[in-house]
PDB file of C-alpha atoms in Angstrom:
ATOM      1  CA  UNK A   1     -22.141  -0.732 -10.564  1.00 65.00           C
ATOM      2  CA  UNK A   2     -19.158  -0.155 -12.636  1.00 68.00           C
ATOM      3  CA  UNK A   3     -19.052  -3.296 -14.120  1.00 72.00           C
ATOM      4  CA  UNK A   4     -21.300  -3.640 -17.249  1.00 73.00           C
ATOM      5  CA  UNK A   5     -20.253  -7.219 -18.568  1.00 74.00           C
ATOM      6  CA  UNK A   6     -23.590  -9.480 -19.674  1.00 74.00           C
ATOM      7  CA  UNK A   7     -25.732  -6.730 -18.684  1.00 79.00           C
ATOM      8  CA  UNK A   8     -29.041  -6.042 -21.562  1.00 80.00           C
ATOM      9  CA  UNK A   9     -29.256  -3.809 -23.930  1.00 82.00           C
ATOM     10  CA  UNK A  10     -31.957  -1.189 -22.638  1.00 79.00           C
ATOM     11  CA  UNK A  11     -31.785  -2.597 -18.805  1.00 80.00           C
ATOM     12  CA  UNK A  12     -30.994  -0.225 -16.311  1.00 80.00           C
ATOM     13  CA  UNK A  13     -30.998   0.339 -12.155  1.00 80.00           C
ATOM     14  CA  UNK A  14     -30.705   2.948 -10.015  1.00 79.00           C
ATOM     15  CA  UNK A  15     -29.440   3.557  -6.212  1.00 82.00           C
ATOM     16  CA  UNK A  16     -30.587   6.400  -3.108  1.00 81.00           C
ATOM     17  CA  UNK A  17     -29.224   7.896  -0.549  1.00 80.00           C
ATOM     18  CA  UNK A  18     -31.496   8.761   1.849  1.00 76.00           C
ATOM     19  CA  UNK A  19     -29.159  11.310   3.500  1.00 78.00           C
ATOM     20  CA  UNK A  20     -28.418  13.710   0.470  1.00 75.00           C
ATOM     21  CA  UNK A  21     -32.141  12.676  -0.839  1.00 78.00           C
ATOM     22  CA  UNK A  22     -29.010  11.522  -4.053  1.00 82.00           C
ATOM     23  CA  UNK A  23     -30.260   8.902  -6.885  1.00 82.00           C
ATOM     24  CA  UNK A  24     -27.382   7.682  -9.186  1.00 85.00           C
ATOM     25  CA  UNK A  25     -28.589   5.376 -12.681  1.00 84.00           C
ATOM     26  CA  UNK A  26     -26.849   2.876 -14.713  1.00 84.00           C
ATOM     27  CA  UNK A  27     -28.698   2.620 -18.403  1.00 84.00           C
ATOM     28  CA  UNK A  28     -26.748   0.790 -21.415  1.00 84.00           C
ATOM     29  CA  UNK A  29     -27.318   1.683 -24.406  1.00 82.00           C
ATOM     30  CA  UNK A  30     -25.341  -0.283 -26.163  1.00 82.00           C
ATOM     31  CA  UNK A  31     -23.709  -3.532 -25.602  1.00 82.00           C
ATOM     32  CA  UNK A  32     -20.551  -2.746 -22.906  1.00 79.00           C
ATOM     33  CA  UNK A  33     -21.991   1.444 -23.098  1.00 83.00           C
ATOM     34  CA  UNK A  34     -23.450   2.143 -19.917  1.00 83.00           C
ATOM     35  CA  UNK A  35     -24.300   5.772 -19.020  1.00 84.00           C
ATOM     36  CA  UNK A  36     -24.136   6.737 -15.520  1.00 84.00           C
ATOM     37  CA  UNK A  37     -26.117  10.028 -14.004  1.00 83.00           C
ATOM     38  CA  UNK A  38     -26.183  11.425 -10.699  1.00 83.00           C
ATOM     39  CA  UNK A  39     -29.143  13.696  -9.768  1.00 82.00           C
ATOM     40  CA  UNK A  40     -30.287  15.216  -7.103  1.00 80.00           C
ATOM     41  CA  UNK A  41     -33.732  16.148  -8.683  1.00 76.00           C
ATOM     42  CA  UNK A  42     -34.981  12.853  -9.516  1.00 72.00           C
ATOM     43  CA  UNK A  43     -35.573  10.494  -6.383  1.00 68.00           C
ATOM     44  CA  UNK A  44     -38.357   8.136  -7.155  1.00 66.00           C
ATOM     45  CA  UNK A  45     -37.763   4.391  -8.678  1.00 61.00           C
ATOM     46  CA  UNK A  46     -40.334   5.440 -11.633  1.00 60.00           C
ATOM     47  CA  UNK A  47     -36.604   7.483 -12.159  1.00 59.00           C
ATOM     48  CA  UNK A  48     -34.640   5.704 -13.531  1.00 55.00           C
ATOM     49  CA  UNK A  49     -36.971   2.229 -13.928  1.00 59.00           C
ATOM     50  CA  UNK A  50     -37.217   1.151 -18.477  1.00 56.00           C
ATOM     51  CA  UNK A  51     -40.625   0.264 -18.950  1.00 54.00           C
ATOM     52  CA  UNK A  52     -41.795  -1.294 -22.570  1.00 54.00           C
ATOM     53  CA  UNK A  53     -42.934   1.771 -24.253  1.00 51.00           C
ATOM     54  CA  UNK A  54     -40.233   4.195 -22.605  1.00 56.00           C
ATOM     55  CA  UNK A  55     -37.039   3.120 -24.039  1.00 72.00           C
ATOM     56  CA  UNK A  56     -35.146   5.648 -21.641  1.00 79.00           C
ATOM     57  CA  UNK A  57     -35.343   6.325 -18.056  1.00 80.00           C
ATOM     58  CA  UNK A  58     -37.470   9.501 -16.633  1.00 80.00           C
ATOM     59  CA  UNK A  59     -33.345  10.987 -15.500  1.00 81.00           C
ATOM     60  CA  UNK A  60     -31.889  10.081 -18.827  1.00 81.00           C
ATOM     61  CA  UNK A  61     -34.380  11.754 -20.985  1.00 81.00           C
ATOM     62  CA  UNK A  62     -34.486  14.894 -18.581  1.00 81.00           C
ATOM     63  CA  UNK A  63     -30.515  15.303 -18.717  1.00 80.00           C
ATOM     64  CA  UNK A  64     -30.954  15.016 -22.913  1.00 80.00           C
ATOM     65  CA  UNK A  65     -33.204  17.530 -23.312  1.00 83.00           C
ATOM     66  CA  UNK A  66     -31.096  20.055 -21.313  1.00 81.00           C
ATOM     67  CA  UNK A  67     -28.070  19.075 -22.496  1.00 79.00           C
ATOM     68  CA  UNK A  68     -27.756  21.533 -24.400  1.00 80.00           C
ATOM     69  CA  UNK A  69     -26.750  23.532 -20.713  1.00 82.00           C
ATOM     70  CA  UNK A  70     -23.911  21.696 -19.739  1.00 80.00           C
ATOM     71  CA  UNK A  71     -22.404  22.077 -23.315  1.00 83.00           C
ATOM     72  CA  UNK A  72     -22.306  25.657 -22.617  1.00 85.00           C
ATOM     73  CA  UNK A  73     -21.138  25.708 -19.310  1.00 86.00           C
ATOM     74  CA  UNK A  74     -18.375  23.147 -20.448  1.00 85.00           C
ATOM     75  CA  UNK A  75     -17.415  25.658 -23.393  1.00 86.00           C
ATOM     76  CA  UNK A  76     -17.374  28.730 -21.289  1.00 87.00           C
ATOM     77  CA  UNK A  77     -14.991  26.908 -19.023  1.00 87.00           C
ATOM     78  CA  UNK A  78     -12.670  26.067 -20.937  1.00 86.00           C
ATOM     79  CA  UNK A  79     -12.040  29.318 -21.904  1.00 86.00           C
ATOM     80  CA  UNK A  80      -9.969  30.083 -18.268  1.00 85.00           C
ATOM     81  CA  UNK A  81     -10.144  26.261 -17.471  1.00 82.00           C
ATOM     82  CA  UNK A  82      -6.273  26.415 -15.332  1.00 77.00           C
ATOM     83  CA  UNK A  83      -5.499  22.952 -13.704  1.00 76.00           C
ATOM     84  CA  UNK A  84      -2.160  21.114 -13.141  1.00 74.00           C
ATOM     85  CA  UNK A  85      -1.712  18.233 -14.607  1.00 80.00           C
ATOM     86  CA  UNK A  86      -2.759  14.660 -12.532  1.00 82.00           C
ATOM     87  CA  UNK A  87      -3.820  11.467 -11.899  1.00 85.00           C
ATOM     88  CA  UNK A  88      -5.781  11.665  -8.636  1.00 87.00           C
ATOM     89  CA  UNK A  89      -8.840  12.151 -10.242  1.00 85.00           C
ATOM     90  CA  UNK A  90     -10.754  14.047  -6.716  1.00 88.00           C
ATOM     91  CA  UNK A  91      -8.213  17.140  -7.483  1.00 88.00           C
ATOM     92  CA  UNK A  92      -9.724  16.638 -10.886  1.00 87.00           C
ATOM     93  CA  UNK A  93     -13.655  16.626  -9.953  1.00 87.00           C
ATOM     94  CA  UNK A  94     -12.329  19.401  -6.973  1.00 90.00           C
ATOM     95  CA  UNK A  95     -10.752  22.108  -9.737  1.00 88.00           C
ATOM     96  CA  UNK A  96     -13.902  20.994 -11.827  1.00 88.00           C
ATOM     97  CA  UNK A  97     -16.011  22.098  -8.876  1.00 90.00           C
ATOM     98  CA  UNK A  98     -13.832  25.157  -7.906  1.00 89.00           C
ATOM     99  CA  UNK A  99     -14.061  26.257 -11.905  1.00 90.00           C
ATOM    100  CA  UNK A 100     -18.231  25.537 -12.379  1.00 91.00           C
ATOM    101  CA  UNK A 101     -18.662  27.721  -8.757  1.00 91.00           C
ATOM    102  CA  UNK A 102     -17.056  30.830 -10.484  1.00 91.00           C
ATOM    103  CA  UNK A 103     -19.126  30.517 -13.233  1.00 91.00           C
ATOM    104  CA  UNK A 104     -22.316  30.015 -11.540  1.00 91.00           C
ATOM    105  CA  UNK A 105     -21.236  33.485  -9.290  1.00 91.00           C
ATOM    106  CA  UNK A 106     -20.486  35.390 -12.072  1.00 92.00           C
ATOM    107  CA  UNK A 107     -23.763  34.710 -14.133  1.00 91.00           C
ATOM    108  CA  UNK A 108     -25.712  34.813 -10.429  1.00 92.00           C
ATOM    109  CA  UNK A 109     -23.641  38.819 -10.566  1.00 90.00           C
ATOM    110  CA  UNK A 110     -24.328  39.558 -14.064  1.00 91.00           C
ATOM    111  CA  UNK A 111     -27.896  38.268 -13.851  1.00 91.00           C
ATOM    112  CA  UNK A 112     -28.505  41.172 -10.160  1.00 90.00           C
ATOM    113  CA  UNK A 113     -26.468  43.531 -12.226  1.00 89.00           C
ATOM    114  CA  UNK A 114     -27.299  43.495 -15.506  1.00 87.00           C
ATOM    115  CA  UNK A 115     -25.434  47.271 -16.298  1.00 88.00           C
ATOM    116  CA  UNK A 116     -22.368  46.420 -15.054  1.00 86.00           C
ATOM    117  CA  UNK A 117     -20.188  46.769 -17.482  1.00 84.00           C
ATOM    118  CA  UNK A 118     -22.038  46.198 -20.364  1.00 83.00           C
ATOM    119  CA  UNK A 119     -20.293  46.772 -23.273  1.00 83.00           C
ATOM    120  CA  UNK A 120     -16.866  44.710 -21.848  1.00 83.00           C
ATOM    121  CA  UNK A 121     -15.941  41.586 -23.835  1.00 83.00           C
ATOM    122  CA  UNK A 122     -13.692  40.759 -20.732  1.00 85.00           C
ATOM    123  CA  UNK A 123     -15.753  41.381 -17.873  1.00 87.00           C
ATOM    124  CA  UNK A 124     -15.762  37.433 -16.927  1.00 88.00           C
ATOM    125  CA  UNK A 125     -12.226  37.922 -16.690  1.00 88.00           C
ATOM    126  CA  UNK A 126     -12.318  40.576 -14.870  1.00 87.00           C
ATOM    127  CA  UNK A 127     -14.897  39.599 -12.129  1.00 88.00           C
ATOM    128  CA  UNK A 128     -12.860  36.286 -12.276  1.00 88.00           C
ATOM    129  CA  UNK A 129      -9.731  37.912 -11.145  1.00 85.00           C
ATOM    130  CA  UNK A 130     -10.984  39.491  -8.216  1.00 85.00           C
ATOM    131  CA  UNK A 131     -12.833  36.133  -7.414  1.00 86.00           C
ATOM    132  CA  UNK A 132      -9.103  34.688  -7.178  1.00 83.00           C
ATOM    133  CA  UNK A 133      -7.402  38.197  -4.832  1.00 81.00           C
ATOM    134  CA  UNK A 134     -10.319  37.997  -2.266  1.00 83.00           C
ATOM    135  CA  UNK A 135      -9.668  34.077  -1.791  1.00 83.00           C
ATOM    136  CA  UNK A 136      -6.236  34.256  -1.821  1.00 80.00           C
ATOM    137  CA  UNK A 137      -5.071  37.460   0.139  1.00 80.00           C
ATOM    138  CA  UNK A 138      -7.151  36.004   3.355  1.00 81.00           C
ATOM    139  CA  UNK A 139      -5.064  33.122   3.192  1.00 79.00           C
ATOM    140  CA  UNK A 140      -1.301  34.051   2.334  1.00 77.00           C
ATOM    141  CA  UNK A 141      -2.066  36.862   5.057  1.00 77.00           C
ATOM    142  CA  UNK A 142      -3.282  33.893   7.452  1.00 78.00           C
ATOM    143  CA  UNK A 143      -0.023  32.084   6.942  1.00 75.00           C
ATOM    144  CA  UNK A 144       2.042  34.828   6.908  1.00 72.00           C
ATOM    145  CA  UNK A 145       1.034  35.262  10.811  1.00 72.00           C
ATOM    146  CA  UNK A 146       1.125  32.616  12.124  1.00 67.00           C
ATOM    147  CA  UNK A 147       4.378  29.986  10.276  1.00 64.00           C
ATOM    148  CA  UNK A 148       6.904  31.366  11.304  1.00 60.00           C
ATOM    149  CA  UNK A 149       8.853  28.341  10.429  1.00 56.00           C
ATOM    150  CA  UNK A 150       8.603  28.900   6.509  1.00 57.00           C
ATOM    151  CA  UNK A 151      11.474  28.266   4.544  1.00 62.00           C
ATOM    152  CA  UNK A 152      12.854  31.656   3.580  1.00 60.00           C
ATOM    153  CA  UNK A 153      12.238  31.655  -0.029  1.00 62.00           C
ATOM    154  CA  UNK A 154       8.713  30.911   0.928  1.00 67.00           C
ATOM    155  CA  UNK A 155       7.983  33.942   3.185  1.00 66.00           C
ATOM    156  CA  UNK A 156      10.194  36.176   0.400  1.00 68.00           C
ATOM    157  CA  UNK A 157       6.895  34.871  -2.237  1.00 69.00           C
ATOM    158  CA  UNK A 158       4.549  36.338   0.559  1.00 65.00           C
ATOM    159  CA  UNK A 159       5.553  39.150   0.611  1.00 67.00           C
ATOM    160  CA  UNK A 160       6.328  39.672  -2.846  1.00 67.00           C
ATOM    161  CA  UNK A 161       2.094  38.371  -3.434  1.00 63.00           C
ATOM    162  CA  UNK A 162       1.259  40.881  -0.968  1.00 65.00           C
ATOM    163  CA  UNK A 163       2.872  43.397  -2.599  1.00 66.00           C
ATOM    164  CA  UNK A 164       1.255  42.755  -6.345  1.00 57.00           C
ATOM    165  CA  UNK A 165      -2.218  43.151  -4.812  1.00 56.00           C
ATOM    166  CA  UNK A 166      -1.274  46.324  -2.610  1.00 55.00           C
ATOM    167  CA  UNK A 167      -0.291  47.689  -5.878  1.00 50.00           C
ATOM    168  CA  UNK A 168      -2.126  51.144  -7.137  1.00 44.00           C
ATOM    169  CA  UNK A 169      -1.522  49.071 -11.012  1.00 40.00           C
ATOM    170  CA  UNK A 170      -3.299  46.208  -9.587  1.00 45.00           C
ATOM    171  CA  UNK A 171      -6.447  48.196  -7.909  1.00 44.00           C
ATOM    172  CA  UNK A 172      -7.383  49.716 -10.918  1.00 39.00           C
ATOM    173  CA  UNK A 173     -10.255  48.337 -11.666  1.00 41.00           C
ATOM    174  CA  UNK A 174     -12.279  48.228  -8.793  1.00 43.00           C
ATOM    175  CA  UNK A 175     -13.824  45.452  -7.070  1.00 43.00           C
ATOM    176  CA  UNK A 176     -18.029  44.877  -8.071  1.00 44.00           C
ATOM    177  CA  UNK A 177     -19.813  46.963  -6.019  1.00 45.00           C
ATOM    178  CA  UNK A 178     -23.649  46.697  -5.462  1.00 41.00           C
ATOM    179  CA  UNK A 179     -25.235  49.922  -6.825  1.00 42.00           C
ATOM    180  CA  UNK A 180     -23.875  49.955 -10.642  1.00 45.00           C
ATOM    181  CA  UNK A 181     -22.632  53.019 -12.210  1.00 44.00           C
ATOM    182  CA  UNK A 182     -25.385  54.130 -14.612  1.00 45.00           C
ATOM    183  CA  UNK A 183     -27.455  54.022 -11.293  1.00 45.00           C
ATOM    184  CA  UNK A 184     -24.996  56.901  -9.944  1.00 44.00           C
ATOM    185  CA  UNK A 185     -25.178  59.072 -12.883  1.00 47.00           C
ATOM    186  CA  UNK A 186     -21.090  58.086 -13.287  1.00 48.00           C
ATOM    187  CA  UNK A 187     -21.906  57.005 -17.413  1.00 46.00           C
ATOM    188  CA  UNK A 188     -17.526  57.249 -18.334  1.00 48.00           C
ATOM    189  CA  UNK A 189     -16.241  53.567 -18.854  1.00 47.00           C
ATOM    190  CA  UNK A 190     -14.310  52.658 -16.322  1.00 47.00           C
ATOM    191  CA  UNK A 191     -10.371  51.694 -17.023  1.00 42.00           C
ATOM    192  CA  UNK A 192      -9.609  48.066 -17.944  1.00 43.00           C
ATOM    193  CA  UNK A 193      -7.177  46.185 -16.373  1.00 41.00           C
ATOM    194  CA  UNK A 194      -3.846  46.171 -18.273  1.00 38.00           C
ATOM    195  CA  UNK A 195      -2.141  43.296 -18.203  1.00 40.00           C
ATOM    196  CA  UNK A 196       1.054  42.690 -17.045  1.00 38.00           C
ATOM    197  CA  UNK A 197       3.034  40.498 -19.159  1.00 38.00           C
ATOM    198  CA  UNK A 198       6.488  39.443 -18.280  1.00 42.00           C
ATOM    199  CA  UNK A 199       8.942  39.640 -20.352  1.00 42.00           C
ATOM    200  CA  UNK A 200      11.388  36.998 -19.975  1.00 44.00           C
ATOM    201  CA  UNK A 201      15.264  37.910 -20.727  1.00 48.00           C
ATOM    202  CA  UNK A 202      17.127  34.587 -23.278  1.00 56.00           C
ATOM    203  CA  UNK A 203      19.559  33.815 -21.280  1.00 65.00           C
ATOM    204  CA  UNK A 204      22.815  33.794 -22.537  1.00 77.00           C
ATOM    205  CA  UNK A 205      24.918  30.327 -23.311  1.00 77.00           C
ATOM    206  CA  UNK A 206      29.164  30.238 -23.043  1.00 80.00           C
ATOM    207  CA  UNK A 207      31.833  27.807 -22.323  1.00 80.00           C
ATOM    208  CA  UNK A 208      33.078  27.759 -18.935  1.00 81.00           C
ATOM    209  CA  UNK A 209      36.147  30.105 -18.112  1.00 78.00           C
ATOM    210  CA  UNK A 210      37.529  27.707 -15.424  1.00 77.00           C
ATOM    211  CA  UNK A 211      37.721  24.600 -17.157  1.00 76.00           C
ATOM    212  CA  UNK A 212      40.743  24.198 -18.242  1.00 61.00           C
ATOM    213  CA  UNK A 213      40.649  21.690 -21.356  1.00 59.00           C
ATOM    214  CA  UNK A 214      41.479  21.110 -25.103  1.00 56.00           C
ATOM    215  CA  UNK A 215      39.651  23.346 -27.771  1.00 58.00           C
ATOM    216  CA  UNK A 216      37.647  19.914 -28.969  1.00 58.00           C
ATOM    217  CA  UNK A 217      36.404  19.556 -25.580  1.00 64.00           C
ATOM    218  CA  UNK A 218      33.340  22.162 -25.126  1.00 69.00           C
ATOM    219  CA  UNK A 219      31.261  22.851 -22.309  1.00 77.00           C
ATOM    220  CA  UNK A 220      28.678  25.333 -22.261  1.00 81.00           C
ATOM    221  CA  UNK A 221      26.563  26.559 -19.493  1.00 81.00           C
ATOM    222  CA  UNK A 222      24.011  28.854 -19.037  1.00 81.00           C
ATOM    223  CA  UNK A 223      25.266  29.509 -15.060  1.00 82.00           C
ATOM    224  CA  UNK A 224      26.899  32.492 -14.130  1.00 81.00           C
ATOM    225  CA  UNK A 225      28.779  33.476 -10.636  1.00 81.00           C
ATOM    226  CA  UNK A 226      26.620  35.772  -8.723  1.00 74.00           C
ATOM    227  CA  UNK A 227      29.603  38.151  -7.855  1.00 74.00           C
ATOM    228  CA  UNK A 228      32.074  38.024 -10.607  1.00 79.00           C
ATOM    229  CA  UNK A 229      29.422  37.147 -13.103  1.00 80.00           C
ATOM    230  CA  UNK A 230      31.125  34.417 -15.457  1.00 81.00           C
ATOM    231  CA  UNK A 231      30.466  31.028 -16.756  1.00 83.00           C
ATOM    232  CA  UNK A 232      30.652  28.222 -15.089  1.00 82.00           C
ATOM    233  CA  UNK A 233      29.993  24.625 -15.592  1.00 83.00           C
ATOM    234  CA  UNK A 234      28.436  22.010 -12.819  1.00 80.00           C
ATOM    235  CA  UNK A 235      31.861  20.899 -11.497  1.00 78.00           C
ATOM    236  CA  UNK A 236      33.247  24.077 -11.024  1.00 79.00           C
ATOM    237  CA  UNK A 237      29.713  25.816  -8.904  1.00 78.00           C
ATOM    238  CA  UNK A 238      28.137  25.056  -5.193  1.00 77.00           C
ATOM    239  CA  UNK A 239      24.277  25.697  -4.460  1.00 76.00           C
ATOM    240  CA  UNK A 240      23.826  27.523  -1.444  1.00 74.00           C
ATOM    241  CA  UNK A 241      20.907  28.109   0.568  1.00 75.00           C
ATOM    242  CA  UNK A 242      19.265  31.868   0.985  1.00 69.00           C
ATOM    243  CA  UNK A 243      19.829  30.647   4.867  1.00 70.00           C
ATOM    244  CA  UNK A 244      23.372  29.353   4.959  1.00 72.00           C
ATOM    245  CA  UNK A 245      24.489  32.680   2.161  1.00 66.00           C
ATOM    246  CA  UNK A 246      23.493  35.175   4.834  1.00 63.00           C
ATOM    247  CA  UNK A 247      25.061  32.562   7.243  1.00 64.00           C
ATOM    248  CA  UNK A 248      27.651  32.201   5.534  1.00 58.00           C
ATOM    249  CA  UNK A 249      27.712  36.984   4.824  1.00 50.00           C
ATOM    250  CA  UNK A 250      27.064  37.934   8.488  1.00 50.00           C
ATOM    251  CA  UNK A 251      30.067  35.896   9.414  1.00 51.00           C
TER     252      UNK A 251
END
């Protein structure tokens, strides 16, 4: 399907899937340039063919007429788009679908309740954060209850996540209710969710306190001993895991 070398300019081909009732159309507008469109709204041979009076298939013309909506969705998704760098295209497609579903859910909710935070410019961010909380909390609780072989650091991270979700600061904003505030007679706007900004302290760099070398050799390190707080280099420090550290102090 992707091999378009030697294909005549202006030609098109279509492939159909009877189970999902979808169609894949390949259109060649220029030499060695192909356009591939997957559609579930077109399922006929005429939608993917090119005739003498029509230079583009029906599915391509339909996309060109409605491509403004596609560009608008891409622009809205780029505002709060979070994905780690990866070369695996299934992972990128999955994350793109998750972002698209979250945005569609926000659009449907605002259409049903147009008065919900009507004057709040950050209502999409608030709804997105609350949706993330609803998706994360059950999974973390399930893994914490049914998994006892995880590392100590992982279990501590679960406790931190659950404590953050249960904190009063995190629950300042209530979840979207079925009845807007205007229908309940409450005209006071709800307080915005405060931003939690963690300022990372800049770590100091000093010479190793254990190294005994001439003044011309300087070993600068940021690592410090957890007991005496002296700066140490890589040659004078040891790495302990949480399990061995606890066993050492217990023994």
